mmCIF file of C-alpha atoms in Angstrom:
data_model
loop_
_atom_site.group_PDB
_atom_site.id
_atom_site.type_symbol
_atom_site.label_atom_id
_atom_site.label_comp_id
_atom_site.label_asym_id
_atom_site.label_seq_id
_atom_site.Cartn_x
_atom_site.Cartn_y
_atom_site.Cartn_z
ATOM 1 C CA VAL A 288 183.409 56.990 80.867
ATOM 2 C CA TYR A 289 180.910 59.539 79.519
ATOM 3 C CA LYS A 290 183.666 61.755 78.058
ATOM 4 C CA ARG A 291 185.102 58.808 76.151
ATOM 5 C CA GLN A 292 181.635 58.057 74.795
ATOM 6 C CA ALA A 293 181.093 61.714 73.881
ATOM 7 C CA VAL A 294 184.304 61.741 71.836
ATOM 8 C CA ALA A 295 183.402 58.379 70.259
ATOM 9 C CA ILE A 296 180.087 59.872 69.127
ATOM 10 C CA ALA A 297 181.380 63.269 68.030
ATOM 11 C CA VAL A 298 184.566 62.332 66.123
ATOM 12 C CA PRO A 299 183.119 60.154 63.308
ATOM 13 C CA ILE A 300 180.061 62.390 62.894
ATOM 14 C CA GLY A 301 182.223 65.528 62.912
ATOM 15 C CA ILE A 302 184.681 64.189 60.315
ATOM 16 C CA ILE A 303 181.865 62.969 58.050
ATOM 17 C CA CYS A 304 180.150 66.374 58.276
ATOM 18 C CA ALA A 305 183.448 68.137 57.524
ATOM 19 C CA ILE A 306 184.005 65.942 54.452
ATOM 20 C CA TYR A 307 180.484 66.637 53.237
ATOM 21 C CA ILE A 308 180.800 70.406 53.657
ATOM 22 C CA ALA A 309 184.256 70.603 52.075
ATOM 23 C CA GLU A 310 183.972 68.072 49.243
ATOM 24 C CA ILE A 311 180.326 67.334 48.461
ATOM 25 C CA ALA A 312 178.068 70.271 49.354
ATOM 26 C CA ASP A 313 177.617 72.976 46.737
ATOM 27 C CA THR A 314 178.775 76.532 47.391
ATOM 28 C CA ARG A 315 175.341 77.865 48.325
ATOM 29 C CA LEU A 316 174.694 75.131 50.891
ATOM 30 C CA ARG A 317 178.216 75.518 52.323
ATOM 31 C CA GLU A 318 177.644 79.245 52.839
ATOM 32 C CA ILE A 319 174.546 78.441 54.892
ATOM 33 C CA VAL A 320 175.745 75.417 56.863
ATOM 34 C CA LYS A 321 179.206 76.594 57.920
ATOM 35 C CA PRO A 322 178.073 79.901 59.555
ATOM 36 C CA THR A 323 175.316 77.972 61.324
ATOM 37 C CA ILE A 324 177.864 75.536 62.781
ATOM 38 C CA GLU A 325 180.069 78.464 63.843
ATOM 39 C CA ILE A 326 177.096 79.979 65.677
ATOM 40 C CA LEU A 327 176.525 76.659 67.473
ATOM 41 C CA ALA A 328 180.172 76.711 68.597
ATOM 42 C CA GLY A 329 179.572 80.060 70.318
ATOM 43 C CA ILE A 330 176.505 79.044 72.334
ATOM 44 C CA PRO A 331 177.246 79.194 76.103
ATOM 45 C CA SER A 332 177.594 75.839 77.821
ATOM 46 C CA VAL A 333 174.845 76.688 80.294
ATOM 47 C CA VAL A 334 172.380 76.737 77.383
ATOM 48 C CA TYR A 335 173.430 73.233 76.384
ATOM 49 C CA GLY A 336 173.135 72.213 80.015
ATOM 50 C CA PHE A 337 169.592 73.578 80.192
ATOM 51 C CA ILE A 338 168.649 71.650 77.044
ATOM 52 C CA ALA A 339 170.106 68.468 78.566
ATOM 53 C CA LEU A 340 168.303 69.081 81.855
ATOM 54 C CA VAL A 341 164.859 69.867 80.439
ATOM 55 C CA LEU A 342 164.626 68.096 77.079
ATOM 56 C CA LEU A 343 167.357 65.511 76.491
ATOM 57 C CA ALA A 344 167.120 63.913 79.944
ATOM 58 C CA GLU A 345 163.441 63.127 79.388
ATOM 59 C CA ILE A 346 164.140 61.555 75.990
ATOM 60 C CA VAL A 347 166.996 59.403 77.329
ATOM 61 C CA HIS A 348 164.898 58.339 80.340
ATOM 62 C CA ASN A 349 161.952 57.277 78.155
ATOM 63 C CA VAL A 350 164.054 55.485 75.537
ATOM 64 C CA PHE A 351 166.348 53.543 77.906
ATOM 65 C CA ASN A 352 164.005 53.342 80.919
ATOM 66 C CA THR A 353 166.789 54.522 83.224
ATOM 67 C CA SER A 354 166.648 54.572 87.012
ATOM 68 C CA TYR A 355 168.290 58.000 87.047
ATOM 69 C CA ARG A 356 166.776 60.766 84.942
ATOM 70 C CA LEU A 357 170.121 62.583 84.907
ATOM 71 C CA ASN A 358 172.898 60.171 84.047
ATOM 72 C CA ALA A 359 176.235 59.718 82.277
ATOM 73 C CA LEU A 360 174.602 58.945 78.913
ATOM 74 C CA ASN A 361 172.709 62.219 79.070
ATOM 75 C CA GLY A 362 175.989 64.025 79.737
ATOM 76 C CA ALA A 363 177.801 62.144 76.947
ATOM 77 C CA ILE A 364 175.194 63.060 74.336
ATOM 78 C CA ILE A 365 175.046 66.753 75.210
ATOM 79 C CA LEU A 366 178.832 66.911 75.443
ATOM 80 C CA SER A 367 179.178 65.336 71.995
ATOM 81 C CA LEU A 368 176.822 68.002 70.618
ATOM 82 C CA MET A 369 178.961 70.698 72.235
ATOM 83 C CA ILE A 370 182.262 69.537 70.768
ATOM 84 C CA LEU A 371 180.873 68.694 67.318
ATOM 85 C CA PRO A 372 181.099 72.289 65.970
ATOM 86 C CA THR A 373 184.765 72.558 66.988
ATOM 87 C CA ILE A 374 185.661 69.305 65.243
ATOM 88 C CA ILE A 375 183.650 70.116 62.126
ATOM 89 C CA ILE A 376 185.005 73.651 61.676
ATOM 90 C CA ILE A 377 188.682 72.767 62.111
ATOM 91 C CA ALA A 378 188.482 69.516 60.123
ATOM 92 C CA GLU A 379 186.677 71.274 57.262
ATOM 93 C CA ASP A 380 189.316 74.016 57.169
ATOM 94 C CA ALA A 381 192.045 71.350 57.083
ATOM 95 C CA ILE A 382 190.395 69.529 54.179
ATOM 96 C CA MET A 383 189.845 72.768 52.252
ATOM 97 C CA ALA A 384 193.518 73.682 52.795
ATOM 98 C CA VAL A 385 194.769 70.625 50.884
ATOM 99 C CA PRO A 386 196.334 71.966 47.659
ATOM 100 C CA ARG A 387 194.051 71.564 44.661
ATOM 101 C CA GLU A 388 196.989 70.204 42.663
ATOM 102 C CA TYR A 389 197.009 67.052 44.802
ATOM 103 C CA LYS A 390 193.405 66.266 43.924
ATOM 104 C CA GLU A 391 193.834 67.115 40.257
ATOM 105 C CA ALA A 392 196.929 64.910 39.988
ATOM 106 C CA SER A 393 195.089 61.999 41.591
ATOM 107 C CA LEU A 394 192.109 62.367 39.259
ATOM 108 C CA ALA A 395 194.439 62.735 36.274
ATOM 109 C CA ILE A 396 195.980 59.291 36.827
ATOM 110 C CA GLY A 397 192.555 57.652 36.892
ATOM 111 C CA ALA A 398 191.562 57.653 40.563
ATOM 112 C CA THR A 399 187.878 58.093 41.350
ATOM 113 C CA ARG A 400 186.603 60.957 43.488
ATOM 114 C CA TRP A 401 186.184 58.595 46.464
ATOM 115 C CA GLU A 402 189.690 57.141 46.037
ATOM 116 C CA THR A 403 191.115 60.667 45.830
ATOM 117 C CA LEU A 404 189.325 61.622 49.015
ATOM 118 C CA ARG A 405 190.401 58.488 50.881
ATOM 119 C CA ARG A 406 194.003 58.181 49.682
ATOM 120 C CA VAL A 407 195.018 61.798 49.028
ATOM 121 C CA THR A 408 192.817 64.427 50.654
ATOM 122 C CA LEU A 409 192.276 62.853 54.071
ATOM 123 C CA PRO A 410 195.928 61.799 54.577
ATOM 124 C CA ALA A 411 197.065 65.297 53.597
ATOM 125 C CA ALA A 412 194.571 66.859 56.037
ATOM 126 C CA ARG A 413 195.228 64.325 58.805
ATOM 127 C CA SER A 414 197.230 66.670 61.028
ATOM 128 C CA GLY A 415 194.563 69.379 60.848
ATOM 129 C CA ILE A 416 191.814 66.872 61.564
ATOM 130 C CA THR A 417 193.823 65.631 64.551
ATOM 131 C CA VAL A 418 194.010 69.196 65.855
ATOM 132 C CA GLY A 419 190.220 69.494 65.641
ATOM 133 C CA VAL A 420 189.692 66.218 67.466
ATOM 134 C CA MET A 421 192.162 67.096 70.222
ATOM 135 C CA LEU A 422 190.673 70.566 70.730
ATOM 136 C CA GLY A 423 187.241 68.970 70.963
ATOM 137 C CA LEU A 424 188.624 66.530 73.522
ATOM 138 C CA GLY A 425 190.138 69.437 75.432
ATOM 139 C CA ARG A 426 186.762 71.124 75.640
ATOM 140 C CA ALA A 427 185.170 67.878 76.771
ATOM 141 C CA VAL A 428 187.722 67.449 79.557
ATOM 142 C CA GLY A 429 187.348 71.005 80.847
ATOM 143 C CA GLU A 430 183.580 71.378 80.503
ATOM 144 C CA THR A 431 181.836 72.121 83.786
ATOM 145 C CA MET A 432 178.410 73.730 83.668
ATOM 146 C CA ALA A 433 176.717 71.538 81.039
ATOM 147 C CA VAL A 434 177.806 68.243 82.596
ATOM 148 C CA LEU A 435 177.040 69.567 86.072
ATOM 149 C CA MET A 436 173.438 70.073 84.946
ATOM 150 C CA ALA A 437 173.206 66.853 82.906
ATOM 151 C CA THR A 438 174.841 64.017 84.864
ATOM 152 C CA GLY A 439 173.094 64.138 88.252
ATOM 153 C CA ASN A 440 176.200 64.733 90.400
ATOM 154 C CA SER A 441 176.018 61.544 92.444
ATOM 155 C CA PRO A 442 179.451 60.346 93.704
ATOM 156 C CA ILE A 443 178.929 56.785 92.477
ATOM 157 C CA VAL A 444 181.855 54.698 91.225
ATOM 158 C CA THR A 445 180.444 52.938 88.167
ATOM 159 C CA LEU A 446 181.165 52.161 84.529
ATOM 160 C CA SER A 447 177.482 52.269 83.568
ATOM 161 C CA LEU A 448 176.360 55.096 81.294
ATOM 162 C CA LEU A 449 172.851 54.832 82.717
ATOM 163 C CA SER A 450 173.933 55.723 86.249
ATOM 164 C CA SER A 451 174.171 59.189 87.747
ATOM 165 C CA VAL A 452 177.804 60.344 88.067
ATOM 166 C CA GLU A 453 179.819 63.282 89.361
ATOM 167 C CA THR A 454 182.597 64.730 87.209
ATOM 168 C CA MET A 455 185.906 66.151 88.428
ATOM 169 C CA THR A 456 185.067 69.638 87.190
ATOM 170 C CA ALA A 457 181.633 69.495 88.832
ATOM 171 C CA VAL A 458 183.173 68.414 92.150
ATOM 172 C CA ILE A 459 185.372 71.520 92.182
ATOM 173 C CA ALA A 460 182.525 73.833 91.163
ATOM 174 C CA ILE A 461 180.079 72.457 93.728
ATOM 175 C CA GLU A 462 182.316 71.934 96.760
ATOM 176 C CA MET A 463 185.014 74.615 96.601
ATOM 177 C CA GLY A 464 182.739 77.330 97.999
ATOM 178 C CA GLU A 465 181.888 75.367 101.155
ATOM 179 C CA VAL A 466 185.040 73.395 101.923
ATOM 180 C CA VAL A 467 187.025 74.194 105.072
ATOM 181 C CA PHE A 468 190.180 76.136 104.179
ATOM 182 C CA GLY A 469 193.345 74.054 104.646
ATOM 183 C CA SER A 470 191.506 70.781 105.263
ATOM 184 C CA LEU A 471 192.208 67.459 103.557
ATOM 185 C CA HIS A 472 189.070 67.987 101.486
ATOM 186 C CA TYR A 473 190.404 71.402 100.416
ATOM 187 C CA HIS A 474 193.712 69.937 99.249
ATOM 188 C CA ALA A 475 191.912 67.068 97.502
ATOM 189 C CA LEU A 476 190.018 69.574 95.369
ATOM 190 C CA PHE A 477 193.301 71.235 94.404
ATOM 191 C CA ALA A 478 194.697 67.803 93.511
ATOM 192 C CA ILE A 479 191.741 67.262 91.190
ATOM 193 C CA GLY A 480 192.416 70.654 89.616
ATOM 194 C CA LEU A 481 196.075 69.749 89.147
ATOM 195 C CA LEU A 482 195.099 66.485 87.448
ATOM 196 C CA LEU A 483 192.796 68.358 85.079
ATOM 197 C CA PHE A 484 195.625 70.804 84.323
ATOM 198 C CA ILE A 485 197.995 67.941 83.464
ATOM 199 C CA ILE A 486 195.423 66.328 81.164
ATOM 200 C CA THR A 487 194.778 69.635 79.381
ATOM 201 C CA PHE A 488 198.510 70.325 79.107
ATOM 202 C CA VAL A 489 199.121 66.941 77.467
ATOM 203 C CA ILE A 490 196.285 67.567 75.007
ATOM 204 C CA ASN A 491 197.759 70.957 74.101
ATOM 205 C CA LEU A 492 201.176 69.357 73.522
ATOM 206 C CA VAL A 493 199.610 66.863 71.124
ATOM 207 C CA VAL A 494 197.818 69.669 69.278
ATOM 208 C CA ASP A 495 201.031 71.699 69.025
ATOM 209 C CA TYR A 496 202.896 68.689 67.644
ATOM 210 C CA ALA A 497 200.149 68.083 65.072
ATOM 211 C CA VAL A 498 200.241 71.742 63.961
ATOM 212 C CA HIS A 499 204.019 71.708 63.482
ATOM 213 C CA ARG A 500 203.806 68.412 61.622
ATOM 214 C CA SER A 501 201.137 69.882 59.338
ATOM 215 C CA ARG A 502 203.322 72.902 58.585
ATOM 216 C CA ARG A 503 206.294 70.677 57.698
ATOM 217 C CA PHE A 504 204.069 68.630 55.418
ATOM 218 C CA ASN A 505 202.738 71.724 53.620
ATOM 219 C CA ARG A 506 206.260 72.948 52.977
#
């Protein structure tokens, strides 16, 4: 649940930020903002986890009056912040890669700047934006340390974002070191790992398809 919410938060914000940087911001501001976002993309996940544990959890608890200080909403918010730089950087590159002739032709026939952006630039950059979203989703699926520190790690089956939860990656990280070798528990952890591998593999296939589609379009 929390990963779906993280993507739902990060995707629209990331695409809007990418549009602003590529199409609206002046050159000086772009030269400041883009390197800053790239730096954020390189921050270790444990740092984000520490921020979620110490700062964000307290804010979420006070605002929503939650029973659990560490909960799925806390994990969703910090995870959305982690994947935002990936989405913004790749989506902005995709928008900037749209040939200038497309925009000039659209403006020449009387389209406004907004109509050009909506009907020409974004459709032409759609495959690249999809790649950014899918790579962000891939990071969300495979993230371990930040969500381990942010979600509380309680094995509760619930759809509530305000409840403490335990993620698949956190289960493997926490329990693999103490599980009895060859036991049912041991094989269950490997089954979880296999499921995560399949999910990541499917995401990579979608990204590869989007990249090849983008290349065919550019030709």
